[in-house]
Coordinates of C-alpha atoms in Angstrom, one line a residue:
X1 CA -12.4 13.3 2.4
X2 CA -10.3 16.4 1.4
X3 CA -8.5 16.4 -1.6
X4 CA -6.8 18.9 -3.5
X5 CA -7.9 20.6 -6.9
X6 CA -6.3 19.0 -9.7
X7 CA -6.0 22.6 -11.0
X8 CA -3.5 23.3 -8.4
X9 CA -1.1 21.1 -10.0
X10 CA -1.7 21.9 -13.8
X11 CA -1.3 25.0 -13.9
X12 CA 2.2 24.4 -13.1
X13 CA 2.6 22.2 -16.1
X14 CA 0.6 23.8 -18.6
X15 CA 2.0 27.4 -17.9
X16 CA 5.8 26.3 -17.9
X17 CA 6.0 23.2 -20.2
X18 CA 6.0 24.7 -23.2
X19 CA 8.9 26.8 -22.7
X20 CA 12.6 26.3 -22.1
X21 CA 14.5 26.0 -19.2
X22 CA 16.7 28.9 -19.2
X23 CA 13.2 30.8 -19.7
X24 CA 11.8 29.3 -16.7
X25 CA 11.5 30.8 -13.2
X26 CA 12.9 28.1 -11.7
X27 CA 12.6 29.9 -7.9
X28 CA 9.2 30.6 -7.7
X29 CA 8.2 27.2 -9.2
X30 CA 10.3 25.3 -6.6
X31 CA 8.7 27.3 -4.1
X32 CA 5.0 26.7 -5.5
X33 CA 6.3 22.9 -5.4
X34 CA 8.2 23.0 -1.9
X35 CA 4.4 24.7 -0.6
X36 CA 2.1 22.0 -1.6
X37 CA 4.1 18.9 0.1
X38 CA 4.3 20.7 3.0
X39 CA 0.5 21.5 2.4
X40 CA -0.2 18.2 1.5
X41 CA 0.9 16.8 4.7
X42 CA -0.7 18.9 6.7
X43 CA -4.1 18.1 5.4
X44 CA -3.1 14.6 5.7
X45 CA -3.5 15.2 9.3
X46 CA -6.7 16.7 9.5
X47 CA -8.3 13.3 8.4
X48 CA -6.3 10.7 9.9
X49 CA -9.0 7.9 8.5
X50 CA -8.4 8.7 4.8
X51 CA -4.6 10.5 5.0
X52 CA -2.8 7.9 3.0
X53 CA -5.9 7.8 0.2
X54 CA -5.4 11.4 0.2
X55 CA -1.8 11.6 -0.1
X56 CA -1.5 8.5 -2.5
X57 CA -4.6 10.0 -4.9
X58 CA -2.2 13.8 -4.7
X59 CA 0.7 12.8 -5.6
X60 CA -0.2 10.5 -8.4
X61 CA -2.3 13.9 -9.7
X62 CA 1.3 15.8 -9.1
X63 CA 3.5 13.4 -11.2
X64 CA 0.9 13.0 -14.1
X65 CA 1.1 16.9 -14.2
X66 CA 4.9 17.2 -13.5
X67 CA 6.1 14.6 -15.5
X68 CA 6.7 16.4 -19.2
X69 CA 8.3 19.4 -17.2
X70 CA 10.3 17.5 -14.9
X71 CA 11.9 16.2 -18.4
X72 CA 12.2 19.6 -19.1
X73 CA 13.5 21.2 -16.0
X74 CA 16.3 19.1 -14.5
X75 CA 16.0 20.7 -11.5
X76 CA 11.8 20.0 -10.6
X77 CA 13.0 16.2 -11.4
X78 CA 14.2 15.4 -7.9
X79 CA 10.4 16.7 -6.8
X80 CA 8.8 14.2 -9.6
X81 CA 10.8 11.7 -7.7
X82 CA 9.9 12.9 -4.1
X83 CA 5.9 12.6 -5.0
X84 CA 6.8 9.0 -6.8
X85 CA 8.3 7.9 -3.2
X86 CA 5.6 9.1 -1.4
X87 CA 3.1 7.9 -3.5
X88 CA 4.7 4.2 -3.3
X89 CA 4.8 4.9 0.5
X90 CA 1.3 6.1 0.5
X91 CA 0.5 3.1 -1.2
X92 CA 2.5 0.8 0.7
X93 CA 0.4 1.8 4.2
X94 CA -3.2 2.1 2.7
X95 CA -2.8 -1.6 1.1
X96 CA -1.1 -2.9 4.5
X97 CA -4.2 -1.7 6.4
X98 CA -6.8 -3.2 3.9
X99 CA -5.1 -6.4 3.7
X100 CA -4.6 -6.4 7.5
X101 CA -8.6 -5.7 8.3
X102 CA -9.5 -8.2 6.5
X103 CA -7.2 -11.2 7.6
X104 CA -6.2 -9.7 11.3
X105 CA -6.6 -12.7 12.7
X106 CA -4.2 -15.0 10.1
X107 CA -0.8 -12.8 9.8
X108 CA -1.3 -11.3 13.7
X109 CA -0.7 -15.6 14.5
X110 CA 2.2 -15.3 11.9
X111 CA 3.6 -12.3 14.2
X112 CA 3.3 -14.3 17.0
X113 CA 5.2 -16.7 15.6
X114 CA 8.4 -14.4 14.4
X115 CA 8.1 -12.6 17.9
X116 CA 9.0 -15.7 19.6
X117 CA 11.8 -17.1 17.2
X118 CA 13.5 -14.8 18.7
X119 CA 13.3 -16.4 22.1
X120 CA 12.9 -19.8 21.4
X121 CA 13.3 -22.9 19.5
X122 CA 11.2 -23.3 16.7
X123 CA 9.9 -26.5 17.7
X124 CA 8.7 -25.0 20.9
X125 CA 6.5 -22.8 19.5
X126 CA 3.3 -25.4 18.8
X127 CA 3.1 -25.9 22.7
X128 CA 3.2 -22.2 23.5
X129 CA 0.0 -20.5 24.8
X130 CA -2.5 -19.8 21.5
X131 CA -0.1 -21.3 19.3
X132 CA -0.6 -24.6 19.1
X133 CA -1.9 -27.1 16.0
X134 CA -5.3 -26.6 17.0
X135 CA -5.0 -23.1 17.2
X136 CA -3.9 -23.3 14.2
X137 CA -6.5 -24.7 12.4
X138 CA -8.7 -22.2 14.0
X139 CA -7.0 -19.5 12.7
X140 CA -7.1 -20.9 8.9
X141 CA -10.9 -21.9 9.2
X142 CA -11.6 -18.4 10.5
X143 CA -9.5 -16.9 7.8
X144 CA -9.8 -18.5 4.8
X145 CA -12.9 -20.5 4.6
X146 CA -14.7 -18.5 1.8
X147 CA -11.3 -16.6 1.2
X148 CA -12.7 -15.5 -2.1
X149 CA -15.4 -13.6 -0.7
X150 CA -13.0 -11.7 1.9
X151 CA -10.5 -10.6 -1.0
X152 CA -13.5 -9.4 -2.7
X153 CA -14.3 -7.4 0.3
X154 CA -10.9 -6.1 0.1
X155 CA -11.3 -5.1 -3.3
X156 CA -14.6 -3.2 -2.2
X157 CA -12.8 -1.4 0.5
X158 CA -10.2 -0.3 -2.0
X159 CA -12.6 1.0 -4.5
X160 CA -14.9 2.7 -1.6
X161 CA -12.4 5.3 -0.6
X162 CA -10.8 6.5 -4.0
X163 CA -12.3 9.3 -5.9
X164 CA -9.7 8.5 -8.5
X165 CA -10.9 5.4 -10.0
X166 CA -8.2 5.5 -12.8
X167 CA -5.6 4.6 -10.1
X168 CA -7.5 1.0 -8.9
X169 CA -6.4 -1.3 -11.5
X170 CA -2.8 -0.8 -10.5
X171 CA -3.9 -0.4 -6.7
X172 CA -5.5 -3.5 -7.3
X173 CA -2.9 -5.3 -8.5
X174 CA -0.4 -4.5 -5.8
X175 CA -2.7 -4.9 -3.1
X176 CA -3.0 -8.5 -4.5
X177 CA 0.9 -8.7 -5.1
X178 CA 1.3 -7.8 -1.2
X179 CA -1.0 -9.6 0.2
X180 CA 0.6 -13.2 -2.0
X181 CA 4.0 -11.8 -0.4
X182 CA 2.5 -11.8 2.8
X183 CA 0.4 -15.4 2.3
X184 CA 3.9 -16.5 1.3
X185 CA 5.4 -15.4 4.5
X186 CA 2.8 -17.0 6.2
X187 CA 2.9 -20.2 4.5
X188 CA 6.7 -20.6 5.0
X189 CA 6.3 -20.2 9.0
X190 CA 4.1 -22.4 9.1
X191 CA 6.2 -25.4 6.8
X192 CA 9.0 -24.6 9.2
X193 CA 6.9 -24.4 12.5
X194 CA 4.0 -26.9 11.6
X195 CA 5.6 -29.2 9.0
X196 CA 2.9 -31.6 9.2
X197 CA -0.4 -29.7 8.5
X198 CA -1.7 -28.9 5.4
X199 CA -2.4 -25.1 4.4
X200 CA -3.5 -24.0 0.8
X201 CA -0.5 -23.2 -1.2
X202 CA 0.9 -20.2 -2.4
X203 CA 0.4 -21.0 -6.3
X204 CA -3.7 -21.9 -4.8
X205 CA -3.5 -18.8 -3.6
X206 CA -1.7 -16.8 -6.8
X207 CA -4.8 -18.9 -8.9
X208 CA -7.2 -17.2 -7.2
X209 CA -5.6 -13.9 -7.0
X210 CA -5.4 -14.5 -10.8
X211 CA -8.8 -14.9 -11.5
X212 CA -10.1 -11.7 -9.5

């Protein structure tokens, strides 16, 4: 996977920070700053498979680097802010795939569901085509029998494509915090579409999440 020198984002900081801002080329660091997003996003491209690893691990490195002279510099602060959307954005995508690889099959019968609240009476839904009670209980034995083991293979996935491991704890813990928001979603579809089968809750589910 690409990724971009961490020296091409210090020596922004550890030439200017020192200094005032009236003292400051402010031009030719906005530039230097304007260039690599634009950079970064177009090595994004190159590697589709890893872009949003890439992007996410960049512009955590930029705001750790910008951060004292973004204080500093009024005018860099609206980039510090830039690479903290993107990064959430970043992060938002790369923790929607894992989550999604790894329990396809559960939230793509809660999409189902949704799709066809549009069209149709809740209660109808059990008798539509691949929705029914039984299909139901297919999709939660597939999914979550041993649903320990598959959020540990989410965590493995996580930590497998970052060469910054200082950023997994908090990846960690909102891939988890998604995935419960999504598991929530889930859960309350299924109350209002299947109110007579039994699911594991959402606080059996927040235990678990817990204790990983």
């Amino acid at each position: 996977m690409i990724q971009l020198a961490p020296f091409s984002f210090y020596v922004i900081s550890s030439e200017y920070v020192s200094v005032t801002e009236k003292n400051i080329h402010i031009g030719n660091i906005v530039w230097q700053v304007t260039i690599m997003f634009v950079t970064l996003e177009k090595l994004a491209q190159t590697e589709p498979k890893y872009a949003e690893v890439f992007l996410l691990e960049n512009y955590a490195a930029f705001q750790n680097s910008l951060y004292d002279l973004a204080n500093v510099v009024q005018t860099l602060a609206k980039f510090y802010h830039q690479a903290s959307e993107a990064y959430e954005q970043a992060c938002q995508r790369h923790l929607s795939m894992i989550i999604y690889f790894q329990f396809e099959r559960l939230f793509m019968f809660a999409k189902k569901i949704e799709d066809l609240m549009f069209t149709i009476p809740p209660e109808e839904i059990p008798f539509q085509l691949g929705l029914s009670k039984m299909d139901l209980r297919k999709t939660l034995k597939s999914s979550l029998s041993g649903v320990d083991k598959s959020i540990a293979a989410m965590y493995k996935k996580l930590q497998k494509n970052l060469t910054s491991e200082e950023l997994l704890p908090s990846l960690w813990d909102k891939c988890k915090k998604e995935f419960l928001e999504k598991y929530d979603s889930f859960a309350q579809l299924c109350a209002k579409i299947y109110p007579s089968e039994t699911i594991p809750s959402v606080n059996e589910m927040r235990e678990l999440l817990a204790s990983m």
